[in-house]
mmCIF file of N, CA, C and O in Angstrom:
data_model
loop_
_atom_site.group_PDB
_atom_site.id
_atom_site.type_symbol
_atom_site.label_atom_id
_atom_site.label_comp_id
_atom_site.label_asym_id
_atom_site.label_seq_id
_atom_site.Cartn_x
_atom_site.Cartn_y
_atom_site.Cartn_z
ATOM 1 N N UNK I 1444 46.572 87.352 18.321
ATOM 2 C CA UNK I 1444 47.222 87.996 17.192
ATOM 3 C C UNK I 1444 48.380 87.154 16.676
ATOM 4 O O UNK I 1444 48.817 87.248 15.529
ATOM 5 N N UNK I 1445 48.809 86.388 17.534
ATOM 6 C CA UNK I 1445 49.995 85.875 17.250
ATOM 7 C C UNK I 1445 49.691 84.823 16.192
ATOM 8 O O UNK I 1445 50.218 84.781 15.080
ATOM 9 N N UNK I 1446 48.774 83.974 16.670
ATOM 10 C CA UNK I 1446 48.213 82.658 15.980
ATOM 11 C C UNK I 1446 47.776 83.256 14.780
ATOM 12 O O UNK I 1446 48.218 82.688 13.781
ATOM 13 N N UNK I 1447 47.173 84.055 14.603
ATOM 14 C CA UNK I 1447 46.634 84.597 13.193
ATOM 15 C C UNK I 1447 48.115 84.829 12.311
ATOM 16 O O UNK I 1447 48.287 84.225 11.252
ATOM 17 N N UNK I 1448 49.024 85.649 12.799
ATOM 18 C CA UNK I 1448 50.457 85.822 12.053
ATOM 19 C C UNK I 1448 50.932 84.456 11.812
ATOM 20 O O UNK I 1448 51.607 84.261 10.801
ATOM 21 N N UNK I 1449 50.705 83.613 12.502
ATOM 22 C CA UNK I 1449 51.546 82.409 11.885
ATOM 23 C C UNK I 1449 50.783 81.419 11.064
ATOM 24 O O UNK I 1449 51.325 80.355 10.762
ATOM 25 N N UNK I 1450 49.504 81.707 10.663
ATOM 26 C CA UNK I 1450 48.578 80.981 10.212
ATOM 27 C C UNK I 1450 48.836 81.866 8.903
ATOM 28 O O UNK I 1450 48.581 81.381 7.800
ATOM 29 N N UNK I 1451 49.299 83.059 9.016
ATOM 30 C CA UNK I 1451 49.671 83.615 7.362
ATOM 31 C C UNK I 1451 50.781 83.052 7.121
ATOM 32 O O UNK I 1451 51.019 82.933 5.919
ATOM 33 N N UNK I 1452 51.586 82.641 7.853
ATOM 34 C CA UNK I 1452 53.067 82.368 7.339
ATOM 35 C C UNK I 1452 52.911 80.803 6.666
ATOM 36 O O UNK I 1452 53.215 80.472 5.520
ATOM 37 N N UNK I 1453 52.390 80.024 7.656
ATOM 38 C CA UNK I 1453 51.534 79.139 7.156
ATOM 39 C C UNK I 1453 51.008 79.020 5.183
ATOM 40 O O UNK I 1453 51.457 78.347 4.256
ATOM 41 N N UNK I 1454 49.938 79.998 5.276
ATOM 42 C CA UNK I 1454 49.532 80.159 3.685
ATOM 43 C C UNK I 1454 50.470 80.214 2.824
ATOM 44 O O UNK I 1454 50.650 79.355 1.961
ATOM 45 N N UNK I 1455 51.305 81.456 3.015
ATOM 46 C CA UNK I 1455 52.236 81.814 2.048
ATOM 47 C C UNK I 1455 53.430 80.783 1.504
ATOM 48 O O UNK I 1455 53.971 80.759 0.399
ATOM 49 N N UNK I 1456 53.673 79.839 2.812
ATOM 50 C CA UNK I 1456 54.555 78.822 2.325
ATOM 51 C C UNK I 1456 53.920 77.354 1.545
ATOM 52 O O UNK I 1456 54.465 76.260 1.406
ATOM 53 N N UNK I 1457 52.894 77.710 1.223
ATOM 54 C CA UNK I 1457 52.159 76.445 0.858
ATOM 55 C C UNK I 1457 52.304 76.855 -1.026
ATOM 56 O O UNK I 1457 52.492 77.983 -1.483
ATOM 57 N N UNK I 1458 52.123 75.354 -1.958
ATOM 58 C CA UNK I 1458 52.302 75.280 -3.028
ATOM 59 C C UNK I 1458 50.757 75.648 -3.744
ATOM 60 O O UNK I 1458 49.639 75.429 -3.280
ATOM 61 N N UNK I 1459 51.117 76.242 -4.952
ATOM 62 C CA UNK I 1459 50.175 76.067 -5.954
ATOM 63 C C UNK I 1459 49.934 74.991 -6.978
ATOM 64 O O UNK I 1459 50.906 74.331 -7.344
ATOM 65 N N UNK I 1460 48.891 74.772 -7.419
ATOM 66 C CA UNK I 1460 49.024 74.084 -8.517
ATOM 67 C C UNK I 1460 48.143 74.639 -9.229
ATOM 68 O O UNK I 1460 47.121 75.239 -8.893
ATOM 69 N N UNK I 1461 48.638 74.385 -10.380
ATOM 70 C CA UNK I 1461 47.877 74.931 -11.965
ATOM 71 C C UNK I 1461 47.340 73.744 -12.492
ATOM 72 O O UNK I 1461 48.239 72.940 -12.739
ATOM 73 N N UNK I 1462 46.167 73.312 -12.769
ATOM 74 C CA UNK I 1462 45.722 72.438 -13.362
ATOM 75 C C UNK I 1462 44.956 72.790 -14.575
ATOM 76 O O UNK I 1462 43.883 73.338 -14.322
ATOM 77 N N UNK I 1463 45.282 72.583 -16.088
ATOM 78 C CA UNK I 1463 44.023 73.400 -16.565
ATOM 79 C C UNK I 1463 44.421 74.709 -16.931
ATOM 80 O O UNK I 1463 45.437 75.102 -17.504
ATOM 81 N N UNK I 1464 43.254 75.421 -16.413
ATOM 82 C CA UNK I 1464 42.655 76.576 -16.470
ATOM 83 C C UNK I 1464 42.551 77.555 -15.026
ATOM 84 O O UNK I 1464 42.503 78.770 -14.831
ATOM 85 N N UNK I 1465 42.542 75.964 -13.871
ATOM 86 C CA UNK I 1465 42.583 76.086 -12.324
ATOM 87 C C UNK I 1465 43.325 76.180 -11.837
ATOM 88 O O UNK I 1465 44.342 75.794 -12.413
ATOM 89 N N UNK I 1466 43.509 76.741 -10.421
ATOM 90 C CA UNK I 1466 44.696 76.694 -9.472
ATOM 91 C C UNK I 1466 44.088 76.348 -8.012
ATOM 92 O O UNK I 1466 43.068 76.687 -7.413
ATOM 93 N N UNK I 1467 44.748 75.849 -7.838
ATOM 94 C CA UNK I 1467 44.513 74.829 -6.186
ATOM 95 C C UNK I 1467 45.588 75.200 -5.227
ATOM 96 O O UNK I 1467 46.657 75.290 -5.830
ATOM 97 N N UNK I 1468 45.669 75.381 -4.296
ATOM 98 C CA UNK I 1468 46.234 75.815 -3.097
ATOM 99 C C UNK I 1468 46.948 74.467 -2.387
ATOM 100 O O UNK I 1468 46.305 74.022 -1.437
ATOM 101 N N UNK I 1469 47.950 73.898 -2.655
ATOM 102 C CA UNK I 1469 47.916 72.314 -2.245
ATOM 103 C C UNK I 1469 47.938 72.613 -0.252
ATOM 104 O O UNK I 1469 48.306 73.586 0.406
ATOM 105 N N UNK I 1470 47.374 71.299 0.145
ATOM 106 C CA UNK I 1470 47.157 71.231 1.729
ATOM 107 C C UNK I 1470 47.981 70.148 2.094
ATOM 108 O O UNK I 1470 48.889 70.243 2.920
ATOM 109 N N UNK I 1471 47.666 69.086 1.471
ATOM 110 C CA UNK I 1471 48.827 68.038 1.766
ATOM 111 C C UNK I 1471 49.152 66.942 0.177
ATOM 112 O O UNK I 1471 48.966 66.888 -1.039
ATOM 113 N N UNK I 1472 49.779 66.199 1.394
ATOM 114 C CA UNK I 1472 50.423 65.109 0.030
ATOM 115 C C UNK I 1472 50.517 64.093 1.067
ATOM 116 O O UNK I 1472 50.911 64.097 2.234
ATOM 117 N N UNK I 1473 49.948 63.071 0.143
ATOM 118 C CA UNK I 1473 49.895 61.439 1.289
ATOM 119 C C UNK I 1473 50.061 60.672 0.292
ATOM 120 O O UNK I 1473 49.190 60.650 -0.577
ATOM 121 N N UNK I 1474 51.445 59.703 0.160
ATOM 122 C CA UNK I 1474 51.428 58.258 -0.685
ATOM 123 C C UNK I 1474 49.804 57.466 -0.640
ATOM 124 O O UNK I 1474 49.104 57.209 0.340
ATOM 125 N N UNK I 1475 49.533 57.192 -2.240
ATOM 126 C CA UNK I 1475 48.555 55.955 -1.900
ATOM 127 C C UNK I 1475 48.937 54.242 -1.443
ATOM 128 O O UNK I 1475 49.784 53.709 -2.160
ATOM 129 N N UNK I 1476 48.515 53.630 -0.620
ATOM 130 C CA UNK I 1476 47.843 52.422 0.096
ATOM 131 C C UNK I 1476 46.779 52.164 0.007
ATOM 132 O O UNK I 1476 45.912 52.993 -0.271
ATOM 133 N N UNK I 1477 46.519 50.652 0.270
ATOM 134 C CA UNK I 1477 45.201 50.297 0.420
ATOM 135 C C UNK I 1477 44.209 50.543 1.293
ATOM 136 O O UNK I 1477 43.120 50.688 0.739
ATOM 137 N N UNK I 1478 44.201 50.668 2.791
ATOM 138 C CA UNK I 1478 43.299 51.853 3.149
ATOM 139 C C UNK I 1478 43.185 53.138 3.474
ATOM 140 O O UNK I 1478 42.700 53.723 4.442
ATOM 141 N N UNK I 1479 43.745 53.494 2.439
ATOM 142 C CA UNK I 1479 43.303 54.948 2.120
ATOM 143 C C UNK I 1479 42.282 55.314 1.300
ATOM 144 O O UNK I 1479 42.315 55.162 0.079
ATOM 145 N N UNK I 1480 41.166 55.898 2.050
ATOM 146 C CA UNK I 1480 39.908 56.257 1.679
ATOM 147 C C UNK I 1480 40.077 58.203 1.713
ATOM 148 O O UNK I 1480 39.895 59.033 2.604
ATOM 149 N N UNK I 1481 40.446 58.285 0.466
ATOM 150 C CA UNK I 1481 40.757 59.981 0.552
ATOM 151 C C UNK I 1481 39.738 60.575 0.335
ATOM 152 O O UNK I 1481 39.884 61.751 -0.001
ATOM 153 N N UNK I 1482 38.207 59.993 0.437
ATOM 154 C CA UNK I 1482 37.091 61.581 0.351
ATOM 155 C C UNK I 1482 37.018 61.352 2.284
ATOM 156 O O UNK I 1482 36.496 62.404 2.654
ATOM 157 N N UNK I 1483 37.220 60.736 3.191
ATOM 158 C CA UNK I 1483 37.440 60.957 4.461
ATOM 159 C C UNK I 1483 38.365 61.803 4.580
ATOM 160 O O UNK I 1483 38.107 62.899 5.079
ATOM 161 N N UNK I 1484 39.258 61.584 4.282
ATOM 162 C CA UNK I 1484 40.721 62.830 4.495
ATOM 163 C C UNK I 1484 40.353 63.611 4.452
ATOM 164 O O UNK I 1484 40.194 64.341 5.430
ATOM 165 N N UNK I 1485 39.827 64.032 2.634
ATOM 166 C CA UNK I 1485 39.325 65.051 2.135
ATOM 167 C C UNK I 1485 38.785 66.177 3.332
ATOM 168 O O UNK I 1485 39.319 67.245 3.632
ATOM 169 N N UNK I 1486 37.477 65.526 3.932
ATOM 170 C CA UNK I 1486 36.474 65.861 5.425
ATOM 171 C C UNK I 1486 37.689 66.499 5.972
ATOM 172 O O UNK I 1486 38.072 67.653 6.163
ATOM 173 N N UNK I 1487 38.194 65.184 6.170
ATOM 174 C CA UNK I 1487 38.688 65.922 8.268
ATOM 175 C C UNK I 1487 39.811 67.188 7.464
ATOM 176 O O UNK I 1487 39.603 68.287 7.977
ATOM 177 N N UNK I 1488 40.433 67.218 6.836
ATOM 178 C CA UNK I 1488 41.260 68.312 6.193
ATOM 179 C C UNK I 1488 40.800 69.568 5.695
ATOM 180 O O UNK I 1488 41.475 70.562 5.424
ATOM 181 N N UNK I 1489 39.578 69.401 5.609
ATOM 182 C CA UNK I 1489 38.449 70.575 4.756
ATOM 183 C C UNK I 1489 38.991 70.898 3.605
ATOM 184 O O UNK I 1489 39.256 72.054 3.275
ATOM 185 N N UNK I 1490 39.226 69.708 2.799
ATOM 186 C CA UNK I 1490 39.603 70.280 1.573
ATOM 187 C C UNK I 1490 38.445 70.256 0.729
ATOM 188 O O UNK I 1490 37.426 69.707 1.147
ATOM 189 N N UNK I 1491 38.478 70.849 -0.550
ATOM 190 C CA UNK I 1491 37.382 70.636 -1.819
ATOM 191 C C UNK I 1491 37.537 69.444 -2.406
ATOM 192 O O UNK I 1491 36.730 68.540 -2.626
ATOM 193 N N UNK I 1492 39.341 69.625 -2.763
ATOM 194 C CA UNK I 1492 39.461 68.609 -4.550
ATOM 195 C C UNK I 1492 40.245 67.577 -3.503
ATOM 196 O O UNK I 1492 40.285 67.608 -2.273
ATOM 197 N N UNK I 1493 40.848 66.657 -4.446
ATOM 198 C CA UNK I 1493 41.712 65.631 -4.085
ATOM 199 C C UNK I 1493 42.527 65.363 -5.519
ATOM 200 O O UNK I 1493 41.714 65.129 -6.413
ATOM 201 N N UNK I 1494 43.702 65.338 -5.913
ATOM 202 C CA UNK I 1494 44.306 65.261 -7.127
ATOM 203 C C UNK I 1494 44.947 64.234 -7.034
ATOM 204 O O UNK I 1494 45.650 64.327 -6.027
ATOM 205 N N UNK I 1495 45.126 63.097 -7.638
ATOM 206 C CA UNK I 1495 46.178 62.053 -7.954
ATOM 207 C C UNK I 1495 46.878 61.757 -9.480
ATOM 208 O O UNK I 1495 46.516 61.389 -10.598
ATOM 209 N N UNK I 1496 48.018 62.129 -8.837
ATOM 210 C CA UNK I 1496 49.201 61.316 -9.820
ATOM 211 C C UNK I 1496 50.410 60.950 -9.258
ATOM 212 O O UNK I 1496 50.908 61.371 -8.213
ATOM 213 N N UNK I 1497 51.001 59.827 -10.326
ATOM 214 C CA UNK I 1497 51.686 58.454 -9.811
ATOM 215 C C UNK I 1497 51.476 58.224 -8.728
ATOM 216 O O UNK I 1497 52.353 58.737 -8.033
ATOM 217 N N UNK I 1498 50.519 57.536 -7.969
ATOM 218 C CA UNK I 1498 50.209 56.921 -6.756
ATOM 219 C C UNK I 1498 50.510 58.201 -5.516
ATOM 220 O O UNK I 1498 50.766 57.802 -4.380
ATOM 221 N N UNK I 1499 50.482 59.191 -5.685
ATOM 222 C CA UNK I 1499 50.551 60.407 -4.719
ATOM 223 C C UNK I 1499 49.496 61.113 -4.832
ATOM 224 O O UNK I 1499 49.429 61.675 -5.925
ATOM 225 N N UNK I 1500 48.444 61.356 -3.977
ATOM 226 C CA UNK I 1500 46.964 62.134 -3.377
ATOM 227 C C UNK I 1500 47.638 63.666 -2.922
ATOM 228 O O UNK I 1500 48.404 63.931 -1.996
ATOM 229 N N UNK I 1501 46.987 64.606 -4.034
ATOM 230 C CA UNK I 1501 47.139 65.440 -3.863
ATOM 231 C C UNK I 1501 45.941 66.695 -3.103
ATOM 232 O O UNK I 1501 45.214 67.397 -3.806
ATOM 233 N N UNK I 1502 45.958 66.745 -1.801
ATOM 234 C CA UNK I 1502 44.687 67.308 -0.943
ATOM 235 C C UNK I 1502 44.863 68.931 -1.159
ATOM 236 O O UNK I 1502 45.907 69.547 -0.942
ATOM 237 N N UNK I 1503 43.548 69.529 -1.661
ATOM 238 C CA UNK I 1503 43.599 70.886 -2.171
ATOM 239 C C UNK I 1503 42.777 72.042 -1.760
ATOM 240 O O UNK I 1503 41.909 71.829 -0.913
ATOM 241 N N UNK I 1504 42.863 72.759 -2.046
ATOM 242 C CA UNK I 1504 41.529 73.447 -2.042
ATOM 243 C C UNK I 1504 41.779 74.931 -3.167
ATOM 244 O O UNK I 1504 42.628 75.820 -3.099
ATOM 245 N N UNK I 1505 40.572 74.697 -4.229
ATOM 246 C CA UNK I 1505 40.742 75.652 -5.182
ATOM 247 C C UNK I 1505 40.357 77.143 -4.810
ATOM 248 O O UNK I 1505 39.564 77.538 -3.956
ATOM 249 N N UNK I 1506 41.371 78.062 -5.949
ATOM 250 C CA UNK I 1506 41.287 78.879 -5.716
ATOM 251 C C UNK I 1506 40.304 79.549 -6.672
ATOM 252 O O UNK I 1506 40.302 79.264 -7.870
ATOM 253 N N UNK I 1507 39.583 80.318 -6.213
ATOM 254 C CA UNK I 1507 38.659 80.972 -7.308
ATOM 255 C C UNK I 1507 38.735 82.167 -7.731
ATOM 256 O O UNK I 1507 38.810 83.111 -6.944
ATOM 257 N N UNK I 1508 38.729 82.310 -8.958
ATOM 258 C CA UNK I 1508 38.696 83.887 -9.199
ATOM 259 C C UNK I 1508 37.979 84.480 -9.205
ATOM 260 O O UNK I 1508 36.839 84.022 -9.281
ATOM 261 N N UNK I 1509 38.222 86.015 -9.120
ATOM 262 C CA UNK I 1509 37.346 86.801 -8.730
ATOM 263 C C UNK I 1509 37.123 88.008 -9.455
ATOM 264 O O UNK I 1509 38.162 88.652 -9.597
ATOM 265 N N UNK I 1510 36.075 88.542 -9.976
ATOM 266 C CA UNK I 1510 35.561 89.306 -10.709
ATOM 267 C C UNK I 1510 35.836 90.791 -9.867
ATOM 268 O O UNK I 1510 35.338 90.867 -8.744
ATOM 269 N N UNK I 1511 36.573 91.900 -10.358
ATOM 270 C CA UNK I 1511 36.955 93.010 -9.833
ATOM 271 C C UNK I 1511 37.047 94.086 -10.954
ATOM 272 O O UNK I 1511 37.503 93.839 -12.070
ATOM 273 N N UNK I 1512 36.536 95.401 -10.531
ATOM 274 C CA UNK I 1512 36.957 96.538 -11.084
ATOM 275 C C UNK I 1512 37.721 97.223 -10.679
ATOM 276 O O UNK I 1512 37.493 97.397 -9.482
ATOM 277 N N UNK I 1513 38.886 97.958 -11.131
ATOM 278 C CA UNK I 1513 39.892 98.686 -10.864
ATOM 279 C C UNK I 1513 38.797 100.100 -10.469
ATOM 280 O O UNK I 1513 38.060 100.639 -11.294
ATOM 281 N N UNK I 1514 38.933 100.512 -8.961
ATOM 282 C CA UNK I 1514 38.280 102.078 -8.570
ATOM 283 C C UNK I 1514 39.445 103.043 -9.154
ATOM 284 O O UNK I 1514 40.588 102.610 -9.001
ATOM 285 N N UNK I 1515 39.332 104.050 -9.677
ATOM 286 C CA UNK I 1515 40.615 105.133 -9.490
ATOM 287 C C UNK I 1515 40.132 106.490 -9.104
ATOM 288 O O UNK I 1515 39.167 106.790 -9.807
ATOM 289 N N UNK I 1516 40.402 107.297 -8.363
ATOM 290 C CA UNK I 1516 40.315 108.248 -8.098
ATOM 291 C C UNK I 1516 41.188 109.765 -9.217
ATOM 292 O O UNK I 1516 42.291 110.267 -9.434
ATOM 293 N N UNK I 1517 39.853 109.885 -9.571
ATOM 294 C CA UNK I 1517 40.139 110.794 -11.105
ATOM 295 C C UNK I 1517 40.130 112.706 -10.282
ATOM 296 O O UNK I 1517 40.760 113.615 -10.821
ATOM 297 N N UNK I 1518 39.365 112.901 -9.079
ATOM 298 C CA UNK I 1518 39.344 114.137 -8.798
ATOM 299 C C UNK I 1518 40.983 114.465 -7.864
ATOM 300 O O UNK I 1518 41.838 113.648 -7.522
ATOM 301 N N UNK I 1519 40.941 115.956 -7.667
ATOM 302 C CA UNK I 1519 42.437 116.256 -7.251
ATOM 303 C C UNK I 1519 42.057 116.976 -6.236
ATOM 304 O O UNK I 1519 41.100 117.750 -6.261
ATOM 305 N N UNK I 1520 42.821 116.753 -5.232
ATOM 306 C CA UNK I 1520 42.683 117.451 -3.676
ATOM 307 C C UNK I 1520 43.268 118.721 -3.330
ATOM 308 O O UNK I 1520 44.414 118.851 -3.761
ATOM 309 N N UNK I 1521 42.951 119.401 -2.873
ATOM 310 C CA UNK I 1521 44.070 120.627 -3.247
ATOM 311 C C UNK I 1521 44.844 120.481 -1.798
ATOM 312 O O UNK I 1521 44.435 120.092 -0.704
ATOM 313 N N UNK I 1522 45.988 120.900 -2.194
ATOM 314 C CA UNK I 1522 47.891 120.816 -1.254
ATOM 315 C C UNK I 1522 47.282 122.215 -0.258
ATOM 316 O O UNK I 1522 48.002 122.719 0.604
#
């Protein structure tokens, strides 16, 4: 139980990004170099995307939206 609580605390402190229309969940950030081969990273990190700008690899994973109907409860219970 414990590991699960800190694996939320985990999520919640992590950045978004808006790209677009999209939003990505950022996982990490690694300066680019020359051997850096970021669809390997990508793997071992389990990310989806990989974003770069000014020479900074941005490791992600998008968020998707999700199609939902609001339920409401229209009948009344009696007290």
């Amino acid at each position: 139980m414990l590991n699960y609580l800190k694996s939320l605390v985990k999520l919640f402190y992590k950045d978004i990004i808006e790209f677009g229309d999209r939003k990505f969940l950022l996982y990490r950030t690694v300066r680019e170099f020359d051997k850096l081969d970021a669809n390997i990273l990508k793997h071992y990190w389990h990310c989806d995307t990989v974003l770069k700008k000014e020479n900074i690899y941005y490791f992600c994973n998008e968020i998707q939206p999700i199609d939902y109907e609001e339920i409401r409860n229209t009948t009344t219970t009696p007290n």
